[in-house]
Coordinates of C-alpha atoms in Angstrom, one line a residue:
X1 CA 92.6 61.4 89.6
X2 CA 90.1 64.7 88.5
X3 CA 87.1 63.1 87.1
X4 CA 87.3 60.6 89.2
X5 CA 86.7 63.5 92.2
X6 CA 84.9 65.4 89.9
X7 CA 82.4 62.4 90.4
X8 CA 83.3 61.7 93.1
X9 CA 81.9 65.3 94.9
X10 CA 79.0 65.4 92.1
X11 CA 77.9 62.4 94.3
X12 CA 76.9 63.8 96.6
X13 CA 75.2 66.9 95.7
X14 CA 71.6 66.0 96.2
X15 CA 70.0 64.8 93.1
X16 CA 66.6 63.5 94.7
X17 CA 65.7 65.9 97.3
X18 CA 62.8 65.6 99.3
X19 CA 59.9 67.5 99.2
X20 CA 57.9 67.9 101.7
X21 CA 53.2 68.7 101.1
X22 CA 52.8 71.8 100.0
X23 CA 56.7 72.7 98.8
X24 CA 59.3 71.6 96.4
X25 CA 62.2 72.0 96.6
X26 CA 64.9 72.0 94.1
X27 CA 69.2 72.3 93.6
X28 CA 72.2 73.0 91.0
X29 CA 75.9 73.4 91.4
X30 CA 78.5 74.1 89.0
X31 CA 82.5 74.1 89.4
X32 CA 84.4 76.0 88.0
X33 CA 86.9 73.5 87.4
X34 CA 87.0 69.8 87.7
X35 CA 85.1 70.5 91.7
X36 CA 85.2 72.6 93.7
X37 CA 84.3 74.3 96.9
X38 CA 80.4 75.0 95.9
X39 CA 77.9 72.8 98.8
X40 CA 74.4 72.7 98.9
X41 CA 71.9 69.4 100.8
X42 CA 68.9 68.6 101.5
X43 CA 68.2 66.6 104.7
X44 CA 65.1 65.1 105.9
X45 CA 64.0 65.3 109.2
X46 CA 62.1 64.7 111.8
X47 CA 59.6 66.5 110.6
X48 CA 61.7 69.0 108.8
X49 CA 63.9 69.3 106.4
X50 CA 67.1 70.8 106.6
X51 CA 68.5 73.0 103.6
X52 CA 71.6 73.8 103.4
X53 CA 73.8 75.6 101.1
X54 CA 77.9 76.7 102.0
X55 CA 81.0 78.2 100.4
X56 CA 84.6 77.2 101.0
X57 CA 87.2 80.1 100.8
X58 CA 88.7 79.4 96.3
X59 CA 88.5 76.4 94.8
X60 CA 89.5 74.1 92.4
X61 CA 90.6 70.5 94.9
X62 CA 92.0 71.5 98.1
X63 CA 88.5 73.1 98.3
X64 CA 87.0 70.6 97.0
X65 CA 88.6 68.1 99.7
X66 CA 87.4 70.8 102.6
X67 CA 84.1 70.6 100.9
X68 CA 83.8 67.0 101.1
X69 CA 83.5 67.7 104.9
X70 CA 82.2 70.2 105.0
X71 CA 78.9 67.9 104.0
X72 CA 80.3 64.8 106.2
X73 CA 79.8 66.9 109.1
X74 CA 76.4 68.8 108.7
X75 CA 75.6 65.2 108.1
X76 CA 76.8 64.5 110.8
X77 CA 75.4 66.8 113.2
X78 CA 71.5 66.5 112.1
X79 CA 71.8 63.3 112.8
X80 CA 72.5 63.7 116.5
X81 CA 70.6 66.3 116.9
X82 CA 67.9 66.0 119.4
X83 CA 64.0 67.0 119.1
X84 CA 63.3 70.0 116.9
X85 CA 65.5 70.7 114.5
X86 CA 65.4 74.3 114.0
X87 CA 66.2 74.3 117.8
X88 CA 69.2 73.1 117.1
X89 CA 70.0 74.8 114.4
X90 CA 72.9 77.3 116.2
X91 CA 74.4 74.5 117.2
X92 CA 74.8 72.9 114.7
X93 CA 76.5 75.6 113.0
X94 CA 78.4 76.4 116.6
X95 CA 80.0 72.4 116.3
X96 CA 80.4 72.4 112.8
X97 CA 82.0 75.4 113.4
X98 CA 84.0 74.2 115.9
X99 CA 84.6 71.3 114.1
X100 CA 86.4 73.3 110.2
X101 CA 88.5 75.3 113.3
X102 CA 90.4 72.0 114.3
X103 CA 90.1 70.7 110.5
X104 CA 90.9 73.4 108.5
X105 CA 94.1 75.2 107.4
X106 CA 94.6 78.1 108.9
X107 CA 94.2 79.8 104.9
X108 CA 90.4 78.0 104.8
X109 CA 87.4 78.5 106.4
X110 CA 83.8 78.5 104.8
X111 CA 80.0 80.4 104.8
X112 CA 77.4 77.8 105.0
X113 CA 73.6 79.7 105.1
X114 CA 72.2 76.2 107.2
X115 CA 67.9 76.5 107.9
X116 CA 64.5 74.8 108.8
X117 CA 62.1 74.2 106.3
X118 CA 58.7 73.0 109.0
X119 CA 55.8 72.8 106.4
X120 CA 53.5 72.0 108.6
X121 CA 53.9 75.5 111.0
X122 CA 55.3 77.1 107.7
X123 CA 58.5 78.2 109.1
X124 CA 61.6 78.5 108.4
X125 CA 64.5 79.2 110.7
X126 CA 68.1 79.3 109.6
X127 CA 71.4 80.7 111.5
X128 CA 73.5 82.9 108.7
X129 CA 77.0 81.8 108.8
X130 CA 79.0 84.5 106.4
X131 CA 76.6 83.5 103.5
X132 CA 75.8 86.1 100.8
X133 CA 72.2 86.5 101.7
X134 CA 69.2 84.3 100.2
X135 CA 66.2 86.5 98.3
X136 CA 63.1 85.5 100.8
X137 CA 61.2 86.5 96.7
X138 CA 57.3 87.2 98.1
X139 CA 53.6 86.0 96.3
X140 CA 53.5 90.1 95.8
X141 CA 57.2 90.4 93.8
X142 CA 59.1 92.2 97.9
X143 CA 62.5 91.3 98.7
X144 CA 63.7 90.2 101.8
X145 CA 67.5 89.2 102.0
X146 CA 68.3 87.4 105.2
X147 CA 71.6 88.4 106.1
X148 CA 74.3 87.1 108.2
X149 CA 73.8 86.1 112.1
X150 CA 77.6 84.4 112.7
X151 CA 80.7 85.1 111.5
X152 CA 82.6 82.3 109.0
X153 CA 83.3 79.2 109.7
X154 CA 86.1 77.6 110.6
X155 CA 87.3 81.7 111.4
X156 CA 87.3 81.0 115.3
X157 CA 86.4 79.4 118.0
X158 CA 84.7 81.7 120.0
X159 CA 81.9 82.9 117.5
X160 CA 78.1 82.9 118.1
X161 CA 75.0 82.6 115.5
X162 CA 71.6 83.4 116.2
X163 CA 69.1 82.3 114.9
X164 CA 66.5 83.8 112.6
X165 CA 62.4 82.2 111.4
X166 CA 60.0 83.9 108.7
X167 CA 56.8 82.1 108.4
X168 CA 56.2 81.3 104.6
X169 CA 53.4 82.2 102.6
X170 CA 51.8 80.7 98.9
X171 CA 53.8 81.0 96.1
X172 CA 57.1 82.9 98.6
X173 CA 60.1 81.9 97.4
X174 CA 63.2 81.1 99.0
X175 CA 66.8 82.1 96.8
X176 CA 69.4 80.8 98.7
X177 CA 73.1 80.9 96.0
X178 CA 76.7 81.0 96.5
X179 CA 79.3 84.2 95.4
X180 CA 79.1 82.9 91.7
X181 CA 76.5 83.7 91.2
X182 CA 75.5 88.0 91.7
X183 CA 79.9 88.2 90.4
X184 CA 79.0 87.0 87.1
X185 CA 79.4 89.3 84.6
X186 CA 78.6 90.1 81.1
X187 CA 82.6 90.6 80.6
X188 CA 84.5 87.7 82.5
X189 CA 85.7 89.4 84.9
X190 CA 86.3 93.3 84.1
X191 CA 82.3 93.7 83.7
X192 CA 79.7 95.0 86.0
X193 CA 79.2 92.0 88.6
X194 CA 75.4 90.9 89.4
X195 CA 74.4 91.5 92.2
X196 CA 72.1 90.8 94.4
X197 CA 69.6 93.5 93.0
X198 CA 70.5 91.4 89.4
X199 CA 69.7 88.5 91.2
X200 CA 66.9 90.1 92.3
X201 CA 65.1 91.3 89.3
X202 CA 66.2 87.8 87.2
X203 CA 64.4 86.2 90.0
X204 CA 60.9 88.2 90.7
X205 CA 58.8 87.9 87.1
X206 CA 60.1 83.9 87.8
X207 CA 58.6 83.8 91.3
X208 CA 55.6 81.8 89.8
X209 CA 57.4 78.8 88.5
X210 CA 58.1 75.5 90.3
X211 CA 61.5 75.5 91.8
X212 CA 62.7 73.0 89.6
X213 CA 61.5 75.1 86.5
X214 CA 63.0 78.7 87.9
X215 CA 66.4 77.0 88.4
X216 CA 66.4 76.7 84.8
X217 CA 65.7 79.4 83.6
X218 CA 67.7 81.1 86.2
X219 CA 70.5 79.3 84.7
X220 CA 69.5 80.3 80.8
X221 CA 69.9 83.4 81.7
X222 CA 72.6 83.7 83.8
X223 CA 74.5 81.7 80.8
X224 CA 72.7 84.9 78.4
X225 CA 74.3 87.1 81.1
X226 CA 77.8 85.6 80.8
X227 CA 77.7 85.0 76.5
X228 CA 79.8 81.9 76.6
X229 CA 82.7 83.4 78.9
X230 CA 84.0 80.7 81.8
X231 CA 83.3 81.3 84.6
X232 CA 85.5 82.9 87.6
X233 CA 83.8 81.1 90.4
X234 CA 81.8 78.0 90.9
X235 CA 78.3 78.6 91.0
X236 CA 75.9 77.6 93.3
X237 CA 71.4 78.1 92.9
X238 CA 69.5 76.5 95.7
X239 CA 65.2 76.8 96.1
X240 CA 62.6 76.2 97.6
X241 CA 59.4 77.6 97.1
X242 CA 56.0 76.9 99.1
X243 CA 53.1 75.5 96.5
X244 CA 50.4 75.8 98.7

């Protein structure tokens, strides 16, 4: 049954993300058990693409069920959105939060980074509901962390979410990830975690690579860092790169 659940969960993750003109999108997720609570998605909308990365508290089967619920809720809200996606992004996350408050157990919540990529204006609009700050790696190697703009989803209906935006230049790379990546360490739970600074140091020399190759190289670097130890948490990486 766990194997069947794993197969279903893997089918929820996008195998063939949309590739808007001038951009490359790629993502990968590895549960630490048969199934996990990490979530990512790419959803084509009118004139934009939604990039979402989430992490349900905990791991295993209960987190996987909550992840499936989060996946369905985000997709339904995108389909119901009217007008430019960026204009409704904060309201979208607010509704996702309300849904999770109503449906998840009291001890469950989810961090969520939701962004709308406008490939015509080269604009990334985003709401960060308590998720690990994604890294915006510029072509010149400088790095900015996209900090939280609201609390995690599922904790309280009174939560509010602020919309932020960044312009993307040629060669700029957005790297979103779950905390299983930055918590990775050479000695498992007993070692010094990689952290966001360590992840930035990993991705900076790889920023010139195509999105899929960049993720592959990061995956290799993380496996080398952990030296064969099993990950203690689910690990997810999502890359959006402007190529021109």
